[in-house]
Amino acid sequence: MPRYRLILAYDGTKFHGFQSQPQLRTVQGTIEQALVKMTKGRSVTVFGAGRTDAGVHAQGQVVHFNFPGNIPPRNMMLALNSLMPLDVVIKDCTIVPETFHAQFSTVGKRYGYRVSRTRFTDPFKRFYTGHYPYQLDLDRIRAALPDVVGTHDFTSFAASGGVIKNKVRTIYTATMTDRPEEDELYFEFIGNGFLYNMVRILVGVLLEIGNDRRPVAEFPRLYAAKDRQEARITAPASGLYLQEVYYTDAALQAAVTARQHTTAKD
Amino acid sequence: MPRYRLILAYDGTKFHGFQSQPQLRTVQGTIEQALVKMTKGRSVTVFGAGRTDAGVHAQGQVVHFNFPGNIPPRNMMLALNSLMPLDVVIKDCTIVPETFHAQFSTVGKRYGYRVSRTRFTDPFKRFYTGHYPYQLDLDRIRAALPDVVGTHDFTSFAASGGVIKNKVRTIYTATMTDRPEEDELYFEFIGNGFLYNMVRILVGVLLEIGNDRRPVAEFPRLYAAKDRQEARITAPASGLYLQEVYYTDAALQAAVTARQHTTAKD
């Protein structure tokens, strides 16, 4: 059976996350239901690169599945898009070798986080950004961001209760873009892997640094503390976007280099 | 009793339009319910500048009401915002003379219409744009837009069944902005008044002109026809925004002049 890889975007607002759950609307379940229609009843299991939570969005989620039938990728994409609800779109479809695995073949991921700074919640952004209406010294955040980059034990930045023991991850780029016309900040992180809720906790701490509730040099202390209670705040799911998943070192390196140039320009 | 004027923005997706309807969630009803809480039970009637339909958005809807009590406008705005759901925000509050009426004092309005041009519906835009994935010759649309400007009988562009007899309106500016980075077109119209569904029908006809389904010189024919059946297509509510309401000739003229400069620059 050929193995297909999809790149998809979805608005996470009305999904109970990516991963299939009985009786609940999920992204994985939505794709699997469409595939069952195409196979006339044979079930197909979909594997995703990362399990986004309820309310978390994706511009570049990647999934793979084996399909009992040989459909050209272009036709597979058209057929699936015709079966997708309006909050999911398949952006790319290719046939990949059997050795490809959406989750285990990854070498890195890029996550984005949008923060709206309007005084009151902007009605058009409530599902698509976090919201931080308080005073921020952006230079304090800029000074702290380099501490996020590197190989660290992110125990303080992982939601407790996970089964993953090794909490050491490497972050290649951590950037913040000020978007004053939209009254927004945009955070972006590229890393070799991310723990559960890690980006949302990182953003929460960065905002508290900007608001002078934490020292600029907070990250080294939190890495040493290895205590989730220390980081406290988790920024809401609505601002988080899985932007891109990397499967080759070349693709990862190109993305990292592009962001380093951006940072240097700022 | 002092009369208050509010400027508000709302995401129309989850409202059954602006105007109060029994048992249905509407913008007018939402504000009136908040005011009842503030008066501890005395009902207050809210008057809006224009009745937006279900799914239509506003960045600058205007309402007025008389309030039994003398609350400084700043406090009125804070109190109301604390009672608003997340899809409505009050952006401005002032006390106005008793002669001011949100609907009858208007001298003009500005409506915007966003059209997404992506091949498949963009999951993040389905509630916030119309969608036209077909071929468009933008120069044909640009050539037709000046025919929209001026004083015309818009009978062909009004949803039938309305009670308004006089269908002559004056359009001061009709512009289209290409936003290739977002794969969108943005239409904008300033006029002294708009008939029911008029902007959505205008946009539908303009897109058909761009797609070569109608001649560029279609508007003069439609004005003469005075027949709603001729215009056919109504663009969906999701792309429509009530952007601004004008109450003085000076404010209206400033907005018109600003758009004429934009057009001239293009």
Short mmCIF file of C-alpha atoms in Angstrom, two decimals:
data_model
loop_
_atom_site.label_atom_id
_atom_site.label_comp_id
_atom_site.label_asym_id
_atom_site.label_seq_id
_atom_site.Cartn_x
_atom_site.Cartn_y
_atom_site.Cartn_z
CA MET A 1 0.00 0.00 0.00
CA PRO A 2 1.38 3.43 -0.85
CA ARG A 3 2.04 5.82 2.01
CA TYR A 4 0.73 9.38 1.63
CA ARG A 5 1.95 12.46 3.40
CA LEU A 6 -0.33 15.47 3.79
CA ILE A 7 0.41 19.02 4.88
CA LEU A 8 -2.69 20.61 6.35
CA ALA A 9 -3.96 23.79 7.93
CA TYR A 10 -6.79 23.95 10.38
CA ASP A 11 -8.62 26.37 12.58
CA GLY A 12 -8.46 24.56 15.93
CA THR A 13 -11.34 26.51 17.49
CA LYS A 14 -14.00 23.88 16.97
CA PHE A 15 -11.83 20.79 17.37
CA HIS A 16 -11.18 18.90 20.56
CA GLY A 17 -7.55 18.83 19.52
CA PHE A 18 -5.77 16.79 16.90
CA GLN A 19 -5.87 13.30 18.35
CA SER A 20 -8.89 11.01 17.89
CA GLN A 21 -11.18 10.71 20.87
CA PRO A 22 -14.43 8.76 20.98
CA GLN A 23 -17.51 10.93 20.31
CA LEU A 24 -15.47 14.12 19.95
CA ARG A 25 -14.68 16.14 16.85
CA THR A 26 -10.93 15.95 16.25
CA VAL A 27 -8.69 16.64 13.25
CA GLN A 28 -7.37 13.08 13.10
CA GLY A 29 -10.90 11.70 13.34
CA THR A 30 -12.10 14.05 10.60
CA ILE A 31 -9.41 12.86 8.17
CA GLU A 32 -9.93 9.21 9.09
CA GLN A 33 -13.67 9.53 8.47
CA ALA A 34 -13.00 11.01 5.03
CA LEU A 35 -10.60 8.16 4.22
CA VAL A 36 -13.16 5.56 5.29
CA LYS A 37 -15.54 7.05 2.72
CA MET A 38 -12.86 6.78 0.04
CA THR A 39 -12.09 3.15 0.86
CA LYS A 40 -15.79 2.32 1.11
CA GLY A 41 -15.49 1.17 4.68
CA ARG A 42 -11.90 0.06 5.27
CA SER A 43 -10.47 1.99 8.16
CA VAL A 44 -7.22 3.89 7.71
CA THR A 45 -5.12 5.13 10.62
CA VAL A 46 -3.72 8.65 10.35
CA PHE A 47 -0.48 9.55 12.16
CA GLY A 48 0.27 13.19 12.93
CA ALA A 49 3.55 15.02 13.52
CA GLY A 50 2.32 16.61 16.71
CA ARG A 51 -0.79 16.47 18.83
CA THR A 52 -2.19 19.95 18.99
CA ASP A 53 -4.56 20.69 21.86
CA ALA A 54 -8.14 21.93 21.67
CA GLY A 55 -8.14 25.46 20.26
CA VAL A 56 -4.57 25.26 18.89
CA HIS A 57 -4.23 26.00 15.18
CA ALA A 58 -2.02 24.66 12.42
CA GLN A 59 -0.70 26.14 9.21
CA GLY A 60 1.61 23.20 8.53
CA GLN A 61 0.58 20.06 10.42
CA VAL A 62 1.90 16.90 8.73
CA VAL A 63 0.23 13.49 8.73
CA HIS A 64 0.84 10.18 6.98
CA PHE A 65 -1.28 7.09 6.30
CA ASN A 66 -1.15 3.95 4.19
CA PHE A 67 -3.94 3.80 1.66
CA PRO A 68 -5.37 0.64 0.08
CA GLY A 69 -5.38 1.85 -3.50
CA ASN A 70 -3.15 3.74 -5.85
CA ILE A 71 -4.54 7.25 -6.27
CA PRO A 72 -2.29 9.96 -7.76
CA PRO A 73 -1.43 12.47 -4.99
CA ARG A 74 -3.15 15.31 -6.84
CA ASN A 75 -6.40 13.35 -6.98
CA MET A 76 -6.04 12.24 -3.36
CA MET A 77 -5.74 15.88 -2.34
CA LEU A 78 -8.77 16.95 -4.40
CA ALA A 79 -10.86 14.05 -3.07
CA LEU A 80 -9.90 14.73 0.55
CA ASN A 81 -10.48 18.47 0.25
CA SER A 82 -13.94 17.83 -1.15
CA LEU A 83 -14.66 15.77 1.98
CA MET A 84 -13.11 18.18 4.49
CA PRO A 85 -15.17 20.59 6.59
CA LEU A 86 -14.40 24.27 6.04
CA ASP A 87 -12.04 24.48 9.03
CA VAL A 88 -9.51 22.04 7.54
CA VAL A 89 -7.66 22.32 4.26
CA ILE A 90 -5.11 19.96 2.73
CA LYS A 91 -2.34 22.13 1.26
CA ASP A 92 -0.06 19.42 -0.10
CA CYS A 93 -0.08 15.69 -0.78
CA THR A 94 2.81 13.46 -1.80
CA ILE A 95 3.60 9.74 -1.79
CA VAL A 96 6.48 8.99 0.59
CA PRO A 97 8.61 5.91 1.26
CA GLU A 98 7.37 3.39 3.84
CA THR A 99 10.19 4.50 6.10
CA PHE A 100 8.63 7.96 6.46
CA HIS A 101 6.75 8.55 9.71
CA ALA A 102 5.03 11.90 10.37
CA GLN A 103 5.97 11.84 14.05
CA PHE A 104 9.19 9.84 14.30
CA SER A 105 10.93 11.18 11.19
CA THR A 106 10.81 14.80 12.34
CA VAL A 107 14.03 16.70 12.93
CA GLY A 108 12.36 19.89 14.10
CA LYS A 109 9.23 21.98 14.32
CA ARG A 110 8.31 25.64 14.15
CA TYR A 111 5.62 27.06 16.40
CA GLY A 112 4.20 30.58 16.31
CA TYR A 113 2.29 32.44 19.00
CA ARG A 114 0.18 35.56 18.38
CA VAL A 115 -0.48 37.97 21.25
CA SER A 116 -3.09 40.69 20.86
CA ARG A 117 -2.28 43.82 22.86
CA THR A 118 -5.61 45.67 22.52
CA ARG A 119 -7.07 46.99 25.74
CA PHE A 120 -10.28 45.01 25.35
CA THR A 121 -10.36 41.67 23.59
CA ASP A 122 -10.64 42.29 19.85
CA PRO A 123 -13.83 40.48 18.76
CA PHE A 124 -12.12 39.25 15.58
CA LYS A 125 -9.10 37.84 17.40
CA ARG A 126 -10.55 36.04 20.39
CA PHE A 127 -10.08 32.58 18.84
CA TYR A 128 -6.85 33.43 17.00
CA THR A 129 -4.54 35.16 19.48
CA GLY A 130 -3.65 35.24 23.12
CA HIS A 131 -4.41 38.57 24.80
CA TYR A 132 -2.11 40.66 26.96
CA PRO A 133 -3.49 44.18 27.53
CA TYR A 134 -0.87 45.11 30.14
CA GLN A 135 2.22 47.27 29.91
CA LEU A 136 5.18 45.61 28.16
CA ASP A 137 8.80 46.66 27.85
CA LEU A 138 9.71 44.89 24.62
CA ASP A 139 13.42 45.45 25.21
CA ARG A 140 13.21 43.28 28.33
CA ILE A 141 11.67 40.48 26.24
CA ARG A 142 14.30 40.93 23.53
CA ALA A 143 17.01 40.68 26.19
CA ALA A 144 15.55 37.44 27.57
CA LEU A 145 14.93 35.64 24.24
CA PRO A 146 18.55 34.53 23.67
CA ASP A 147 18.32 32.56 26.94
CA VAL A 148 15.62 30.40 25.36
CA VAL A 149 17.95 29.34 22.54
CA GLY A 150 20.21 26.35 23.18
CA THR A 151 19.95 22.92 24.80
CA HIS A 152 18.17 23.06 28.14
CA ASP A 153 16.22 20.89 30.53
CA PHE A 154 12.71 22.29 30.03
CA THR A 155 11.13 20.50 33.01
CA SER A 156 9.92 23.86 34.38
CA PHE A 157 8.20 24.49 31.04
CA ALA A 158 6.35 21.20 30.62
CA ALA A 159 2.82 20.52 31.77
CA SER A 160 3.10 17.90 34.48
CA GLY A 161 1.66 14.43 34.00
CA GLY A 162 3.39 13.64 30.71
CA VAL A 163 4.96 10.24 30.13
CA ILE A 164 8.11 11.65 28.54
CA LYS A 165 11.03 11.36 30.94
CA ASN A 166 13.71 13.19 29.02
CA LYS A 167 12.86 16.88 29.09
CA VAL A 168 15.99 18.15 27.40
CA ARG A 169 15.27 19.92 24.13
CA THR A 170 17.23 22.15 21.80
CA ILE A 171 15.77 25.46 20.66
CA TYR A 172 17.45 26.87 17.56
CA THR A 173 15.68 30.21 17.24
CA ALA A 174 13.43 32.23 19.53
CA THR A 175 12.17 35.47 18.02
CA MET A 176 9.61 38.15 18.68
CA THR A 177 8.18 40.43 16.02
CA ASP A 178 6.37 43.61 16.97
CA ARG A 179 3.38 44.22 14.71
CA PRO A 180 2.19 47.63 15.87
CA GLU A 181 -0.32 48.09 13.01
CA GLU A 182 -2.17 45.02 14.27
CA ASP A 183 -1.46 45.79 17.92
CA GLU A 184 0.13 42.35 18.15
CA LEU A 185 3.32 40.57 19.09
CA TYR A 186 4.34 37.43 17.26
CA PHE A 187 6.61 34.91 18.95
CA GLU A 188 8.25 32.11 17.02
CA PHE A 189 10.33 29.14 18.09
CA ILE A 190 12.17 26.52 16.09
CA GLY A 191 13.38 23.50 18.04
CA ASN A 192 14.15 19.81 17.71
CA GLY A 193 11.10 19.04 19.82
CA PHE A 194 8.63 20.65 22.21
CA LEU A 195 7.14 19.31 25.43
CA TYR A 196 3.44 19.44 26.22
CA ASN A 197 2.38 23.11 26.62
CA MET A 198 6.01 24.22 26.36
CA VAL A 199 5.49 27.07 23.88
CA ARG A 200 2.51 28.41 25.79
CA ILE A 201 4.49 28.39 29.05
CA LEU A 202 7.52 30.02 27.39
CA VAL A 203 5.30 32.82 26.08
CA GLY A 204 3.67 33.23 29.50
CA VAL A 205 7.07 33.71 31.14
CA LEU A 206 8.29 36.06 28.40
CA LEU A 207 5.23 38.28 28.84
CA GLU A 208 5.78 38.39 32.59
CA ILE A 209 9.39 39.42 31.99
CA GLY A 210 8.11 42.18 29.69
CA ASN A 211 5.66 43.31 32.36
CA ASP A 212 8.47 43.48 34.95
CA ARG A 213 6.96 40.72 37.07
CA ARG A 214 10.07 38.59 36.57
CA PRO A 215 13.74 39.50 36.13
CA VAL A 216 15.19 39.49 32.61
CA ALA A 217 17.57 36.71 33.72
CA GLU A 218 14.69 34.42 34.70
CA PHE A 219 15.32 31.57 32.25
CA PRO A 220 18.58 30.23 33.73
CA ARG A 221 16.88 30.10 37.14
CA LEU A 222 13.89 28.22 35.72
CA TYR A 223 16.08 25.70 33.88
CA ALA A 224 17.87 24.97 37.17
CA ALA A 225 14.66 24.83 39.21
CA LYS A 226 13.12 21.97 37.16
CA ASP A 227 9.77 22.75 38.72
CA ARG A 228 6.64 23.39 36.70
CA GLN A 229 5.14 25.44 39.56
CA GLU A 230 7.80 28.09 39.06
CA ALA A 231 6.67 29.08 35.57
CA ARG A 232 3.01 29.45 36.60
CA ILE A 233 1.31 31.00 33.59
CA THR A 234 0.31 29.11 30.44
CA ALA A 235 -0.70 31.39 27.57
CA PRO A 236 -4.06 30.37 26.05
CA ALA A 237 -4.34 27.80 23.27
CA SER A 238 -5.99 30.28 20.89
CA GLY A 239 -2.69 32.05 20.09
CA LEU A 240 -0.68 28.94 19.21
CA TYR A 241 0.06 27.79 15.65
CA LEU A 242 1.97 24.72 14.50
CA GLN A 243 3.60 26.45 11.55
CA GLU A 244 5.93 23.90 9.99
CA VAL A 245 7.42 20.46 10.57
CA TYR A 246 10.91 19.65 9.29
CA TYR A 247 12.02 16.22 8.10
CA THR A 248 15.48 16.98 6.73
CA ASP A 249 18.40 18.78 8.29
CA ALA A 250 18.64 20.93 5.17
CA ALA A 251 15.03 22.17 5.52
CA LEU A 252 15.50 22.77 9.22
CA GLN A 253 18.78 24.60 8.68
CA ALA A 254 17.27 26.83 5.99
CA ALA A 255 14.42 27.83 8.31
CA VAL A 256 16.82 28.53 11.18
CA THR A 257 19.12 30.61 8.97
CA ALA A 258 16.19 32.65 7.63
CA ARG A 259 15.14 33.54 11.20
CA GLN A 260 18.65 34.35 12.31
CA HIS A 261 18.86 36.87 9.48
CA THR A 262 15.55 38.34 10.58
CA THR A 263 16.78 38.66 14.13
CA ALA A 264 20.05 40.23 13.06
CA LYS A 265 18.20 42.84 11.00
CA ASP A 266 15.95 43.91 13.87
CA MET B 1 -32.02 61.46 30.69
CA PRO B 2 -28.68 61.81 28.95
CA ARG B 3 -28.31 60.25 25.51
CA TYR B 4 -25.22 58.12 24.91
CA ARG B 5 -23.65 57.27 21.61
CA LEU B 6 -21.47 54.15 21.27
CA ILE B 7 -19.15 53.03 18.50
CA LEU B 8 -18.79 49.28 18.53
CA ALA B 9 -17.10 46.43 16.73
CA TYR B 10 -18.48 42.93 16.56
CA ASP B 11 -17.79 39.60 14.99
CA GLY B 12 -21.17 38.85 13.41
CA THR B 13 -20.57 35.11 13.08
CA LYS B 14 -22.54 34.06 16.13
CA PHE B 15 -25.22 36.74 16.02
CA HIS B 16 -28.57 36.51 14.30
CA GLY B 17 -27.91 39.97 12.99
CA PHE B 18 -28.02 43.33 14.72
CA GLN B 19 -31.72 43.79 15.33
CA SER B 20 -33.46 42.31 18.39
CA GLN B 21 -35.47 39.18 17.76
CA PRO B 22 -37.26 37.12 20.40
CA GLN B 23 -35.20 34.15 21.65
CA LEU B 24 -32.31 34.89 19.29
CA ARG B 25 -28.87 36.23 20.09
CA THR B 26 -28.54 39.66 18.45
CA VAL B 27 -26.19 42.61 18.93
CA GLN B 28 -28.99 45.00 19.90
CA GLY B 29 -30.38 42.46 22.36
CA THR B 30 -26.94 41.88 23.87
CA ILE B 31 -26.44 45.60 24.56
CA GLU B 32 -29.98 46.04 25.85
CA GLN B 33 -29.52 43.13 28.27
CA ALA B 34 -26.32 44.70 29.58
CA LEU B 35 -28.12 48.04 30.08
CA VAL B 36 -30.95 46.35 31.97
CA LYS B 37 -28.36 45.01 34.40
CA MET B 38 -26.96 48.51 34.86
CA THR B 39 -30.39 50.05 35.50
CA LYS B 40 -31.34 47.17 37.79
CA GLY B 41 -34.31 46.21 35.69
CA ARG B 42 -35.42 49.29 33.77
CA SER B 43 -35.41 48.50 30.10
CA VAL B 44 -33.49 50.72 27.68
CA THR B 45 -34.03 50.71 23.92
CA VAL B 46 -30.95 50.78 21.73
CA PHE B 47 -31.08 52.33 18.23
CA GLY B 48 -28.51 51.34 15.65
CA ALA B 49 -27.21 53.16 12.57
CA GLY B 50 -27.75 50.15 10.34
CA ARG B 51 -29.20 46.68 10.70
CA THR B 52 -26.47 44.24 9.82
CA ASP B 53 -27.58 40.74 8.85
CA ALA B 54 -26.60 37.47 10.45
CA GLY B 55 -22.89 36.87 9.83
CA VAL B 56 -22.14 40.49 8.86
CA HIS B 57 -19.41 42.18 10.89
CA ALA B 58 -18.85 45.70 12.14
CA GLN B 59 -15.77 47.72 12.95
CA GLY B 60 -17.73 50.92 13.41
CA GLN B 61 -21.42 50.35 14.10
CA VAL B 62 -23.00 53.28 15.96
CA VAL B 63 -25.88 53.09 18.43
CA HIS B 64 -27.60 55.51 20.78
CA PHE B 65 -29.82 55.16 23.84
CA ASN B 66 -31.22 57.29 26.65
CA PHE B 67 -30.01 56.18 30.06
CA PRO B 68 -31.78 56.81 33.38
CA GLY B 69 -28.75 58.01 35.30
CA ASN B 70 -25.76 60.24 34.81
CA ILE B 71 -22.68 58.07 34.31
CA PRO B 72 -19.53 59.63 32.85
CA PRO B 73 -19.01 58.24 29.31
CA ARG B 74 -15.69 56.66 30.28
CA ASN B 75 -17.33 54.71 33.09
CA MET B 76 -20.29 53.79 30.89
CA MET B 77 -17.85 52.30 28.38
CA LEU B 78 -15.93 50.36 31.03
CA ALA B 79 -19.13 49.04 32.60
CA LEU B 80 -20.60 47.99 29.26
CA ASN B 81 -17.38 46.34 28.10
CA SER B 82 -17.24 44.34 31.31
CA LEU B 83 -20.75 43.06 30.49
CA MET B 84 -20.13 42.37 26.80
CA PRO B 85 -19.41 38.89 25.45
CA LEU B 86 -16.03 38.49 23.73
CA ASP B 87 -17.46 39.03 20.25
CA VAL B 88 -18.53 42.63 20.91
CA VAL B 89 -16.38 45.52 22.03
CA ILE B 90 -17.35 49.14 22.69
CA LYS B 91 -14.64 51.33 21.18
CA ASP B 92 -16.01 54.75 22.03
CA CYS B 93 -18.69 56.32 24.19
CA THR B 94 -19.85 59.94 24.27
CA ILE B 95 -22.86 61.89 25.48
CA VAL B 96 -24.73 63.45 22.55
CA PRO B 97 -27.57 65.98 22.27
CA GLU B 98 -31.13 64.66 22.33
CA THR B 99 -31.39 65.58 18.67
CA PHE B 100 -28.83 62.93 17.74
CA HIS B 101 -30.25 59.72 16.29
CA ALA B 102 -27.93 56.85 15.31
CA GLN B 103 -30.02 56.01 12.25
CA PHE B 104 -31.70 59.23 11.16
CA SER B 105 -28.77 61.59 11.73
CA THR B 106 -26.44 59.72 9.37
CA VAL B 107 -25.09 61.47 6.29
CA GLY B 108 -23.19 58.44 5.01
CA LYS B 109 -21.70 55.05 5.66
CA ARG B 110 -18.65 53.10 4.66
CA TYR B 111 -18.85 49.36 3.99
CA GLY B 112 -15.94 47.02 3.27
CA TYR B 113 -16.02 43.60 1.67
CA ARG B 114 -13.18 41.05 1.87
CA VAL B 115 -12.86 38.39 -0.80
CA SER B 116 -10.50 35.46 -0.29
CA ARG B 117 -9.03 34.15 -3.54
CA THR B 118 -7.45 30.92 -2.25
CA ARG B 119 -8.26 27.79 -4.25
CA PHE B 120 -9.77 26.02 -1.25
CA THR B 121 -11.51 27.90 1.51
CA ASP B 122 -8.88 29.15 3.97
CA PRO B 123 -9.87 27.64 7.34
CA PHE B 124 -9.02 30.89 9.11
CA LYS B 125 -11.11 33.05 6.79
CA ARG B 126 -14.34 31.15 6.36
CA PHE B 127 -16.29 33.42 8.71
CA TYR B 128 -14.43 36.62 7.78
CA THR B 129 -14.34 36.81 3.98
CA GLY B 130 -16.29 35.88 0.93
CA HIS B 131 -14.53 33.35 -1.30
CA TYR B 132 -13.94 33.56 -5.04
CA PRO B 133 -11.43 30.95 -6.24
CA TYR B 134 -12.04 31.62 -9.93
CA GLN B 135 -10.01 33.51 -12.51
CA LEU B 136 -10.27 37.31 -12.23
CA ASP B 137 -9.09 40.05 -14.52
CA LEU B 138 -8.68 42.87 -12.02
CA ASP B 139 -8.41 45.47 -14.77
CA ARG B 140 -11.97 44.67 -15.84
CA ILE B 141 -13.14 45.29 -12.27
CA ARG B 142 -11.13 48.53 -12.09
CA ALA B 143 -12.73 49.66 -15.34
CA ALA B 144 -16.24 48.96 -14.00
CA LEU B 145 -15.86 50.56 -10.56
CA PRO B 146 -16.31 54.19 -11.70
CA ASP B 147 -19.78 53.22 -12.96
CA VAL B 148 -20.78 52.45 -9.36
CA VAL B 149 -19.96 56.01 -8.26
CA GLY B 150 -22.70 58.60 -8.63
CA THR B 151 -26.43 58.86 -8.06
CA HIS B 152 -28.29 55.85 -9.43
CA ASP B 153 -31.50 53.92 -9.01
CA PHE B 154 -30.21 50.77 -7.31
CA THR B 155 -33.43 48.75 -7.65
CA SER B 156 -31.50 45.99 -9.42
CA PHE B 157 -29.15 45.84 -6.42
CA ALA B 158 -31.68 45.65 -3.61
CA ALA B 159 -33.03 42.46 -2.11
CA SER B 160 -36.72 42.38 -2.95
CA GLY B 161 -39.35 42.60 -0.24
CA GLY B 162 -38.07 45.76 1.38
CA VAL B 163 -40.49 48.50 2.43
CA ILE B 164 -38.30 51.30 1.15
CA LYS B 165 -39.78 52.76 -2.04
CA ASN B 166 -37.08 55.19 -3.07
CA LYS B 167 -34.11 53.19 -4.30
CA VAL B 168 -32.01 56.09 -5.48
CA ARG B 169 -28.71 56.33 -3.61
CA THR B 170 -25.47 58.25 -4.10
CA ILE B 171 -22.18 56.39 -3.97
CA TYR B 172 -19.20 58.69 -3.41
CA THR B 173 -16.33 56.21 -3.70
CA ALA B 174 -16.05 52.62 -4.91
CA THR B 175 -12.58 51.13 -4.61
CA MET B 176 -10.85 47.79 -4.82
CA THR B 177 -7.52 47.01 -3.20
CA ASP B 178 -5.52 43.99 -4.26
CA ARG B 179 -3.86 42.31 -1.28
CA PRO B 180 -1.75 39.63 -2.94
CA GLU B 181 0.13 38.68 0.26
CA GLU B 182 -3.17 37.65 1.81
CA ASP B 183 -4.58 36.36 -1.47
CA GLU B 184 -7.48 38.75 -0.97
CA LEU B 185 -9.35 41.59 -2.63
CA TYR B 186 -10.86 44.33 -0.53
CA PHE B 187 -13.79 46.33 -1.85
CA GLU B 188 -14.94 49.51 -0.18
CA PHE B 189 -17.91 51.79 -0.77
CA ILE B 190 -18.87 55.11 0.74
CA GLY B 191 -22.39 56.25 0.08
CA ASN B 192 -25.21 58.34 1.50
CA GLY B 193 -27.17 55.14 2.14
CA PHE B 194 -27.29 51.50 1.15
CA LEU B 195 -30.28 49.28 0.36
CA TYR B 196 -30.75 45.85 1.85
CA ASN B 197 -27.99 43.50 0.54
CA MET B 198 -26.80 46.23 -1.83
CA VAL B 199 -23.07 45.91 -1.10
CA ARG B 200 -23.18 42.13 -1.35
CA ILE B 201 -24.96 42.32 -4.71
CA LEU B 202 -22.56 45.00 -6.00
CA VAL B 203 -19.61 42.78 -5.10
CA GLY B 204 -21.25 39.77 -6.73
CA VAL B 205 -21.68 41.67 -10.00
CA LEU B 206 -18.12 43.09 -9.86
CA LEU B 207 -16.67 39.59 -9.43
CA GLU B 208 -18.70 38.33 -12.38
CA ILE B 209 -17.36 41.22 -14.47
CA GLY B 210 -13.83 40.23 -13.40
CA ASN B 211 -14.53 36.63 -14.36
CA ASP B 212 -15.73 37.72 -17.82
CA ARG B 213 -19.27 36.51 -17.21
CA ARG B 214 -20.60 40.03 -17.65
CA PRO B 215 -19.47 42.92 -19.83
CA VAL B 216 -17.43 45.70 -18.21
CA ALA B 217 -20.25 48.13 -19.07
CA GLU B 218 -22.80 46.11 -17.10
CA PHE B 219 -23.72 48.71 -14.50
CA PRO B 220 -25.54 51.21 -16.75
CA ARG B 221 -27.63 48.33 -18.10
CA LEU B 222 -28.51 47.13 -14.57
CA TYR B 223 -29.44 50.64 -13.40
CA ALA B 224 -31.83 50.91 -16.35
CA ALA B 225 -33.24 47.39 -15.89
CA LYS B 226 -34.49 48.04 -12.31
CA ASP B 227 -34.86 44.32 -11.86
CA ARG B 228 -33.32 42.41 -8.97
CA GLN B 229 -33.31 39.20 -11.01
CA GLU B 230 -30.73 40.70 -13.37
CA ALA B 231 -27.98 40.96 -10.76
CA ARG B 232 -28.41 37.35 -9.59
CA ILE B 233 -25.50 36.76 -7.22
CA THR B 234 -25.32 38.01 -3.63
CA ALA B 235 -21.84 37.67 -2.10
CA PRO B 236 -21.95 35.94 1.32
CA ALA B 237 -22.51 37.84 4.57
CA SER B 238 -19.19 36.68 6.03
CA GLY B 239 -17.15 39.13 3.90
CA LEU B 240 -19.13 42.26 4.77
CA TYR B 241 -18.05 44.88 7.33
CA LEU B 242 -19.84 48.03 8.42
CA GLN B 243 -16.69 50.10 8.76
CA GLU B 244 -17.81 53.60 9.66
CA VAL B 245 -20.89 55.76 9.96
CA TYR B 246 -20.72 59.49 9.24
CA TYR B 247 -22.81 62.14 10.97
CA THR B 248 -21.28 65.34 9.63
CA ASP B 249 -20.59 66.42 6.09
CA ALA B 250 -17.03 67.25 7.15
CA ALA B 251 -16.33 63.71 8.39
CA LEU B 252 -17.93 62.21 5.30
CA GLN B 253 -15.99 64.52 2.99
CA ALA B 254 -12.68 63.71 4.72
CA ALA B 255 -13.28 59.99 4.26
CA VAL B 256 -14.23 60.45 0.61
CA THR B 257 -11.18 62.61 -0.10
CA ALA B 258 -8.86 60.08 1.58
CA ARG B 259 -10.18 57.30 -0.69
CA GLN B 260 -10.00 59.43 -3.80
CA HIS B 261 -6.31 60.00 -3.09
CA THR B 262 -5.83 56.26 -2.63
CA THR B 263 -7.53 55.56 -5.92
CA ALA B 264 -5.50 58.17 -7.73
CA LYS B 265 -2.25 56.69 -6.39
CA ASP B 266 -3.06 53.14 -7.55
#
